[in-house]
Amino acid sequence: MTRDIKGIQMLCKLTFFLCFVLAFTGNATTADAPIVTTIAGGVNGKTGWEASGFSGDGGPASESTVDQPYGLSVDNDGNLFIADQQNHRIRKIDKDGNISTIAGIGLVGFDDFAGDDGPAVDARLFGATDVFAHSSGEIYIADWGNNRIRKIDTSGVIRTVAGGGTNPPSDGGSALEAFFTPYCVAVDDDGTMYIGTYPVYDDDAPYHQILRVDTKGSITVFAGTASGTAGFSGDGGPATEAQLNEPKDVAIGPDGSIYIADLMNHRVRKVDTDGVITTFAGSGDAGKTKWGTNYSGDGGPATEAELDEVRALAVSDKGTVYIADSDNHCVRAVGTDGVISTVAGGVLNDYGSTTSGFSGDGGAATAALFGQPYGLALDSSGNLYISTDNERIRMVAGVESTSVGDGDDGEGDDGDDDADSDDSADPFAGDAPIVQTIAGGVNGLTTWEAYGFEGDGGPASESALDEPYGLSFDSDGNLFIADNTNHRIRRIDTDGNISTVAGIGEVSEGSFGGDDGPATEAILNYPTDVFAHHSGDIYIADQGNGRIRKIDTSGGISTVAGGGKNRPSDGGSALDLSIAPYCVAVDTDGTMYIGTFPYSYEDPEYHQIVRVDSDGSVSVFAGAGTAGFDGDGGPATEALLNEPKDVVIGPGGSVYIADYLNHRVRVVDSNGTITTFAGSGETGDYKSGNHFSGDNGPATEAVLNGVRALAVSDAGNVYIGESSNYCVRGVQDGYIMTAAGGVINEAGETYEGFSGDGGSSIEAVFGSIYGLALDSTGSLYISTGNQRIRMVEGIEYFANEGDDDDSDNGDDGEGEDEGGDGDTVALPSGEVGPMGLDLDPTFGDQGLRQTPENPVSGDKIEVEIFVTEGANGEGGFLAELTWDVQELSYSAFSTQDVFSGAMTLETAGDGKMTLSNVILGGLASKDSGSAGVATFEVVETFSGEAQITLYSGKLGPNDVTIGPGAAYVVIGGNKDVSLTPQQASDFDGDGIVGFGDFLQFASGFGGVEGDSRYDSRLDLDKDGFVGFSDFLSFAAVFGQLVE
């Protein structure tokens, strides 16, 4: 339960009033961003050095003053320790919010060092720069001015444990005989100390090193050269041979790796368990510029980001690294995928530089102003504490959503700011697939200037392309590319080598030639698409020549459609057609589907999909011929299309059309009826939340922009290349999400570029998307205006179980049998459709399960999970139930011994709870039926309708889950219940009327019954309006526990 921290209660109330005014005037805070507040310092109202001082001991920390608060650490009990440097003290904020001094008398003088073996509160400290709370209860202090590491034991006695001698650390021997100037300290579970040291003044020890003191008290150099000289070198080699430059903080990761804040190298360095040092974050340039939506590098690899004086670190138990980017006045975070983002501060001024200052308490952390951040710490609730030169300690609430275990599972210490417990999901896009370039761009350029022709006979990664358009895989795994402006079809074989299979690369007047000869000697004219058929034949949309051409298995080329004068509507022979083909797909029986529209003024003006049967006869399959949008729900032949740029065949025989200028994907079913499959028809250049308009919702409501390419998997998942949104979206079971690209710039629009290889596909930047293809391993290949072919690895997994539909093998994902029609893991970050599991099927139908009678408060509700299909032997199923704690309370779960272990109960936010576990493959099958029963109780305050939602997903090689399936509805709660004021105001159900409840109240303030903003829970006086009287009722119980 959230604690009632008395010391900051009044501050929270004041913050409430401020935010109330903002809400009243319509200036609501960013809903999803973490909130920042000040918890200590600044009582005199100043925000710079004038705010410094010493006061407040014995009272609320919010009414105290501090003077240059540096290092921070949180112990197992939730107490926060502060190295109050210029007050020459270590101070503690207890869990009630009160501040006190635990070490130091606050005076320095001739005898600056004193007090060992006595009470820590009577000792002299000199400019203590860091503090570390160990799981044992002992507190370690970097007593910088006294050249010592000191330790306070559990009885409050202080003593020196390292330093105070005369020997260089490189001499080894006893730590008590060493001379160094410590700036930071971290201690692992076994008691091994890691100490960062560098000279601040001329008489300081001149060593830029990390020292290691083992449990026997022996000292060695852990990182930095033996001489300790400043510089940057050594990445990829032994840490003891590397150079550092002012290591300001040291932190221990959950796997035992050591992270170093290498201040003047503008980097975070990392030493692994083998002693090898590398750069973890930072390009080495001091970052003063911004691109995209954040500082240099946000959304990309941390090693390419620009940092400016890294001063402090904190590492979560999951491995998320928080970085005090001191001169950028912000805190950055690097997830386990290596991608960096800003979590607090970093506001830009009119000149494009980050702004130093103090503002933003009670609002979004990324909109707040900070001075220089000096220290960082994470508590067990995922709150981030930041000490700054504003002479304050500030807290960013819930920056990392946490589920606290029974202790630390890594080498980092439980109660430390450098390895706080956190089992949460990575908040920084850790689950997205990885993107890499496999062809093109050998000249290092990333735009149209990267074009060229070279590389045949060698690795595709060393080649050059010129406008690569359509893509397709054959049954053997070879990738074919319509290399448009090189007038060639090129192939990347399974060894990664590239070659030309058709086209001499030249065009001229009367440019058609080469039929009935070798394809490599033929003249192609801007080929726009290629299709590899399961028979081994290769089909080419030779647009500039107005023909579909085919390369047979002997390598000979011929025309199979086009080159004549007839309209498609005339019927007759395919060789009599006059068309300007842009795309082509061929089904198993050899029936061709050709997309055509006028590309130049000379082209036939038909916006159609033309069908050519296996006997060569022609008919119009879709499109009346003129450009436009019309006809959904009727015959495809009467509909209007507008530049159909791709056509693919689905596993059930449906034909999908990239209706480019209608900004839609259209689908023609086996009865010839056309409908919109995806896209609202508006053009989309913006993003909502973390995705483009429509992500995680129905595909038909999504805003697409320039649908240019398609690929359809054997499971029926549809991938959409959005040329002008610079992204690929995926649709599964009618729901859409972003699979690659779609990064947003400062203006809130998607932007084109090239970055992100080796990182998350949804953090990568793409140019225009030209073509798509899926290989048999479920990897997605994308051709782009960056003159490259890029691969998103393992976006979809295929089980090799054979094909049972009418679609063709060997195609670019368009219904091919490249691995069978077996089970597939969902699209990345997916939130659609049940798979494998269902809820109690006794009541209702169509996925809606309802209680047979109306329960009231105290009644038990049992919900049974059923297995609906066999578990994959390589994985199994994920089962997760979600419900609202204000409606139902969880009692128990009885299992049929098919789960991998005990069920996990977690808080999901917004007053929701989840219960989840994994059913391992082989333990459950369709025949085994019930997997377990969850028991809930109707809470006293419930009346109306509650819902228990089952999220289910099949696990496979990619370990990706999918989302909401069946829902179990509870209708009841007919008992007339009177709520206490505290119960009525605890909107998030966490047991206290706190800041989370305030945010909900502020967001709904001013709502009137009947409009979209109105929330009846917030209408405390039930007058149909969330107004000032409701605010007064809420404020009266703010900070109180719910009885």
mmCIF file of C-alpha atoms in Angstrom, residues 149-372:
data_model
loop_
_atom_site.group_PDB
_atom_site.id
_atom_site.type_symbol
_atom_site.label_atom_id
_atom_site.label_comp_id
_atom_site.label_asym_id
_atom_site.label_seq_id
_atom_site.Cartn_x
_atom_site.Cartn_y
_atom_site.Cartn_z
ATOM 1 C CA ILE A 149 35.906 5.810 2.283
ATOM 2 C CA ARG A 150 34.160 5.626 5.639
ATOM 3 C CA LYS A 151 31.503 3.232 6.830
ATOM 4 C CA ILE A 152 28.703 3.596 9.368
ATOM 5 C CA ASP A 153 27.824 0.251 10.913
ATOM 6 C CA THR A 154 24.360 -0.729 12.091
ATOM 7 C CA SER A 155 25.092 0.628 15.586
ATOM 8 C CA GLY A 156 25.847 4.106 14.177
ATOM 9 C CA VAL A 157 29.636 3.934 14.644
ATOM 10 C CA ILE A 158 31.855 5.316 11.860
ATOM 11 C CA ARG A 159 35.285 4.151 10.765
ATOM 12 C CA THR A 160 37.623 4.335 7.765
ATOM 13 C CA VAL A 161 37.617 1.274 5.481
ATOM 14 C CA ALA A 162 39.812 2.581 2.634
ATOM 15 C CA GLY A 163 42.212 5.494 2.105
ATOM 16 C CA GLY A 164 44.130 7.724 4.476
ATOM 17 C CA GLY A 165 47.512 6.248 3.543
ATOM 18 C CA THR A 166 50.360 7.270 1.248
ATOM 19 C CA ASN A 167 50.678 4.483 -1.339
ATOM 20 C CA PRO A 168 49.438 4.716 -4.946
ATOM 21 C CA PRO A 169 46.511 2.332 -5.466
ATOM 22 C CA SER A 170 48.461 0.513 -8.174
ATOM 23 C CA ASP A 171 50.864 -0.714 -5.478
ATOM 24 C CA GLY A 172 48.143 -3.003 -4.151
ATOM 25 C CA GLY A 173 48.253 -4.099 -0.545
ATOM 26 C CA SER A 174 45.982 -2.827 2.211
ATOM 27 C CA ALA A 175 43.274 -0.342 1.268
ATOM 28 C CA LEU A 176 44.045 1.570 4.496
ATOM 29 C CA GLU A 177 47.551 2.315 3.204
ATOM 30 C CA ALA A 178 46.380 3.732 -0.120
ATOM 31 C CA PHE A 179 46.194 7.416 -1.016
ATOM 32 C CA PHE A 180 43.368 8.498 -3.316
ATOM 33 C CA THR A 181 40.666 11.157 -3.639
ATOM 34 C CA PRO A 182 37.319 9.310 -3.734
ATOM 35 C CA TYR A 183 34.350 10.821 -5.519
ATOM 36 C CA CYS A 184 31.949 7.871 -5.659
ATOM 37 C CA VAL A 185 31.475 4.425 -4.149
ATOM 38 C CA ALA A 186 29.359 1.317 -4.763
ATOM 39 C CA VAL A 187 29.444 -1.991 -2.908
ATOM 40 C CA ASP A 188 28.252 -5.367 -4.176
ATOM 41 C CA ASP A 189 26.373 -7.978 -2.154
ATOM 42 C CA ASP A 190 29.598 -9.655 -1.032
ATOM 43 C CA GLY A 191 31.033 -6.411 0.304
ATOM 44 C CA THR A 192 33.490 -5.668 -2.515
ATOM 45 C CA MET A 193 33.878 -1.902 -2.917
ATOM 46 C CA TYR A 194 34.254 0.005 -6.186
ATOM 47 C CA ILE A 195 35.610 3.530 -5.772
ATOM 48 C CA GLY A 196 35.842 6.264 -8.398
ATOM 49 C CA THR A 197 38.759 8.668 -7.960
ATOM 50 C CA TYR A 198 40.211 11.649 -9.803
ATOM 51 C CA PRO A 199 41.998 14.909 -8.868
ATOM 52 C CA VAL A 200 39.914 18.024 -8.253
ATOM 53 C CA TYR A 201 42.730 20.128 -6.798
ATOM 54 C CA ASP A 202 46.479 20.116 -7.320
ATOM 55 C CA ASP A 203 47.138 18.314 -4.039
ATOM 56 C CA ASP A 204 44.633 15.536 -4.812
ATOM 57 C CA ALA A 205 45.736 12.046 -5.785
ATOM 58 C CA PRO A 206 46.247 12.285 -9.585
ATOM 59 C CA TYR A 207 44.461 9.057 -10.470
ATOM 60 C CA HIS A 208 41.541 8.804 -12.923
ATOM 61 C CA GLN A 209 40.612 5.278 -11.886
ATOM 62 C CA ILE A 210 38.043 2.900 -10.489
ATOM 63 C CA LEU A 211 39.558 1.090 -7.524
ATOM 64 C CA ARG A 212 38.449 -2.265 -6.182
ATOM 65 C CA VAL A 213 38.693 -3.214 -2.519
ATOM 66 C CA ASP A 214 37.899 -6.856 -1.839
ATOM 67 C CA THR A 215 36.388 -8.261 1.345
ATOM 68 C CA LYS A 216 39.864 -8.833 2.801
ATOM 69 C CA GLY A 217 40.712 -5.155 2.463
ATOM 70 C CA SER A 218 43.129 -5.528 -0.458
ATOM 71 C CA ILE A 219 43.102 -2.751 -3.059
ATOM 72 C CA THR A 220 43.673 -3.037 -6.816
ATOM 73 C CA VAL A 221 43.038 -0.907 -9.881
ATOM 74 C CA PHE A 222 39.804 -2.112 -11.530
ATOM 75 C CA ALA A 223 39.610 0.380 -14.413
ATOM 76 C CA GLY A 224 41.954 3.089 -15.654
ATOM 77 C CA THR A 225 45.644 2.829 -16.313
ATOM 78 C CA ALA A 226 48.157 2.111 -13.564
ATOM 79 C CA SER A 227 49.424 5.683 -13.795
ATOM 80 C CA GLY A 228 45.863 7.003 -13.723
ATOM 81 C CA THR A 229 46.327 9.587 -16.481
ATOM 82 C CA ALA A 230 43.243 11.245 -17.953
ATOM 83 C CA GLY A 231 42.103 10.512 -21.503
ATOM 84 C CA PHE A 232 39.952 8.247 -23.596
ATOM 85 C CA SER A 233 41.209 4.921 -24.874
ATOM 86 C CA GLY A 234 40.974 1.200 -24.367
ATOM 87 C CA ASP A 235 37.473 0.214 -25.483
ATOM 88 C CA GLY A 236 37.329 -3.469 -26.300
ATOM 89 C CA GLY A 237 40.340 -4.326 -24.136
ATOM 90 C CA PRO A 238 41.170 -4.831 -20.465
ATOM 91 C CA ALA A 239 39.687 -2.086 -18.290
ATOM 92 C CA THR A 240 43.048 -1.745 -16.516
ATOM 93 C CA GLU A 241 44.604 -0.525 -19.775
ATOM 94 C CA ALA A 242 41.877 1.990 -20.576
ATOM 95 C CA GLN A 243 41.886 5.713 -19.864
ATOM 96 C CA LEU A 244 39.097 7.505 -17.974
ATOM 97 C CA ASN A 245 38.556 11.215 -17.506
ATOM 98 C CA GLU A 246 36.959 12.185 -14.188
ATOM 99 C CA PRO A 247 34.856 9.150 -13.250
ATOM 100 C CA LYS A 248 32.046 10.781 -11.246
ATOM 101 C CA ASP A 249 29.899 7.765 -10.439
ATOM 102 C CA VAL A 250 30.085 4.004 -10.393
ATOM 103 C CA ALA A 251 27.138 1.605 -10.396
ATOM 104 C CA ILE A 252 26.712 -2.156 -10.309
ATOM 105 C CA GLY A 253 24.371 -3.841 -12.790
ATOM 106 C CA PRO A 254 22.235 -6.882 -12.054
ATOM 107 C CA ASP A 255 24.641 -9.159 -13.938
ATOM 108 C CA GLY A 256 27.704 -7.868 -12.074
ATOM 109 C CA SER A 257 28.820 -5.456 -14.794
ATOM 110 C CA ILE A 258 30.236 -2.148 -13.538
ATOM 111 C CA TYR A 259 28.993 1.114 -15.071
ATOM 112 C CA ILE A 260 31.131 4.260 -14.930
ATOM 113 C CA ALA A 261 30.034 7.878 -15.392
ATOM 114 C CA ASP A 262 33.041 9.036 -17.429
ATOM 115 C CA LEU A 263 32.344 12.764 -17.010
ATOM 116 C CA MET A 264 34.730 14.537 -19.348
ATOM 117 C CA ASN A 265 34.630 11.764 -21.932
ATOM 118 C CA HIS A 266 30.878 12.391 -22.115
ATOM 119 C CA ARG A 267 30.241 8.673 -21.951
ATOM 120 C CA VAL A 268 29.005 5.852 -19.796
ATOM 121 C CA ARG A 269 31.603 3.089 -19.829
ATOM 122 C CA LYS A 270 30.891 -0.504 -18.892
ATOM 123 C CA VAL A 271 33.215 -3.202 -17.570
ATOM 124 C CA ASP A 272 31.848 -6.710 -18.010
ATOM 125 C CA THR A 273 32.509 -9.681 -15.748
ATOM 126 C CA ASP A 274 35.558 -10.584 -17.850
ATOM 127 C CA GLY A 275 37.129 -7.191 -17.180
ATOM 128 C CA VAL A 276 36.615 -5.873 -20.715
ATOM 129 C CA ILE A 277 35.650 -2.206 -21.023
ATOM 130 C CA THR A 278 33.355 -0.734 -23.686
ATOM 131 C CA THR A 279 31.307 2.402 -24.207
ATOM 132 C CA PHE A 280 27.712 1.795 -23.113
ATOM 133 C CA ALA A 281 26.316 5.231 -23.955
ATOM 134 C CA GLY A 282 27.573 8.447 -25.511
ATOM 135 C CA SER A 283 29.345 9.297 -28.741
ATOM 136 C CA GLY A 284 31.965 11.354 -26.925
ATOM 137 C CA ASP A 285 30.719 14.684 -28.250
ATOM 138 C CA ALA A 286 29.197 17.145 -25.814
ATOM 139 C CA GLY A 287 25.587 17.274 -26.930
ATOM 140 C CA LYS A 288 24.069 20.686 -27.534
ATOM 141 C CA THR A 289 21.815 19.914 -30.476
ATOM 142 C CA LYS A 290 18.494 18.226 -30.953
ATOM 143 C CA TRP A 291 16.951 16.138 -33.719
ATOM 144 C CA GLY A 292 13.718 14.153 -33.831
ATOM 145 C CA THR A 293 11.786 14.693 -30.627
ATOM 146 C CA ASN A 294 14.606 14.743 -28.047
ATOM 147 C CA TYR A 295 18.309 15.502 -27.671
ATOM 148 C CA SER A 296 20.753 14.083 -30.054
ATOM 149 C CA GLY A 297 20.244 10.359 -30.199
ATOM 150 C CA ASP A 298 16.955 9.815 -28.401
ATOM 151 C CA GLY A 299 15.158 6.867 -29.909
ATOM 152 C CA GLY A 300 18.393 5.433 -31.312
ATOM 153 C CA PRO A 301 21.390 3.460 -30.087
ATOM 154 C CA ALA A 302 22.769 4.890 -26.836
ATOM 155 C CA THR A 303 26.313 4.703 -28.198
ATOM 156 C CA GLU A 304 25.402 7.216 -30.902
ATOM 157 C CA ALA A 305 23.750 9.712 -28.560
ATOM 158 C CA GLU A 306 25.408 12.974 -27.575
ATOM 159 C CA LEU A 307 25.776 13.344 -23.818
ATOM 160 C CA ASP A 308 27.270 16.364 -22.064
ATOM 161 C CA GLU A 309 29.123 15.565 -18.819
ATOM 162 C CA VAL A 310 27.778 12.338 -17.373
ATOM 163 C CA ARG A 311 27.701 12.902 -13.616
ATOM 164 C CA ALA A 312 25.545 10.179 -12.043
ATOM 165 C CA LEU A 313 24.045 6.759 -12.721
ATOM 166 C CA ALA A 314 21.388 4.409 -11.382
ATOM 167 C CA VAL A 315 20.778 0.889 -12.657
ATOM 168 C CA SER A 316 17.531 -1.002 -12.072
ATOM 169 C CA ASP A 317 17.371 -4.673 -11.279
ATOM 170 C CA LYS A 318 16.197 -5.326 -14.827
ATOM 171 C CA GLY A 319 19.189 -3.511 -16.274
ATOM 172 C CA THR A 320 17.682 -0.163 -17.278
ATOM 173 C CA VAL A 321 20.417 2.464 -16.861
ATOM 174 C CA TYR A 322 19.512 6.022 -15.841
ATOM 175 C CA ILE A 323 22.060 8.719 -16.717
ATOM 176 C CA ALA A 324 22.419 12.203 -15.252
ATOM 177 C CA ASP A 325 23.301 14.131 -18.404
ATOM 178 C CA SER A 326 24.517 17.029 -16.312
ATOM 179 C CA ASP A 327 25.159 19.840 -18.782
ATOM 180 C CA ASN A 328 22.108 18.857 -20.796
ATOM 181 C CA HIS A 329 20.087 19.423 -17.604
ATOM 182 C CA CYS A 330 18.284 16.128 -17.942
ATOM 183 C CA VAL A 331 18.137 12.467 -17.044
ATOM 184 C CA ARG A 332 18.322 9.937 -19.876
ATOM 185 C CA ALA A 333 17.537 6.225 -19.737
ATOM 186 C CA VAL A 334 18.869 3.275 -21.715
ATOM 187 C CA GLY A 335 16.707 0.154 -21.873
ATOM 188 C CA THR A 336 17.991 -3.361 -22.228
ATOM 189 C CA ASP A 337 17.689 -2.965 -26.015
ATOM 190 C CA GLY A 338 20.372 -0.260 -25.971
ATOM 191 C CA VAL A 339 17.977 2.497 -27.043
ATOM 192 C CA ILE A 340 18.207 5.846 -25.224
ATOM 193 C CA SER A 341 15.454 8.275 -24.256
ATOM 194 C CA THR A 342 14.923 11.283 -21.997
ATOM 195 C CA VAL A 343 12.874 10.743 -18.830
ATOM 196 C CA ALA A 344 13.248 14.103 -17.063
ATOM 197 C CA GLY A 345 14.297 17.629 -18.034
ATOM 198 C CA GLY A 346 16.005 18.543 -21.262
ATOM 199 C CA VAL A 347 13.673 21.416 -22.160
ATOM 200 C CA LEU A 348 14.914 23.492 -25.098
ATOM 201 C CA ASN A 349 15.168 27.264 -25.248
ATOM 202 C CA ASP A 350 14.579 29.456 -28.299
ATOM 203 C CA TYR A 351 18.143 28.815 -29.462
ATOM 204 C CA GLY A 352 17.754 25.045 -29.481
ATOM 205 C CA SER A 353 19.902 24.500 -26.383
ATOM 206 C CA THR A 354 18.807 22.715 -23.240
ATOM 207 C CA THR A 355 17.648 25.061 -20.499
ATOM 208 C CA SER A 356 18.904 25.194 -16.925
ATOM 209 C CA GLY A 357 16.410 26.340 -14.322
ATOM 210 C CA PHE A 358 13.789 25.191 -11.896
ATOM 211 C CA SER A 359 10.140 24.621 -12.764
ATOM 212 C CA GLY A 360 7.586 21.932 -13.421
ATOM 213 C CA ASP A 361 6.739 20.434 -10.032
ATOM 214 C CA GLY A 362 3.429 18.631 -10.316
ATOM 215 C CA GLY A 363 3.728 18.264 -14.071
ATOM 216 C CA ALA A 364 5.330 15.992 -16.639
ATOM 217 C CA ALA A 365 8.985 15.286 -15.851
ATOM 218 C CA THR A 366 10.038 15.873 -19.462
ATOM 219 C CA ALA A 367 8.493 19.364 -19.345
ATOM 220 C CA ALA A 368 10.243 20.319 -16.089
ATOM 221 C CA LEU A 369 13.380 22.467 -15.849
ATOM 222 C CA PHE A 370 16.370 21.167 -13.904
ATOM 223 C CA GLY A 371 19.719 22.581 -13.041
ATOM 224 C CA GLN A 372 22.654 20.205 -13.171
#
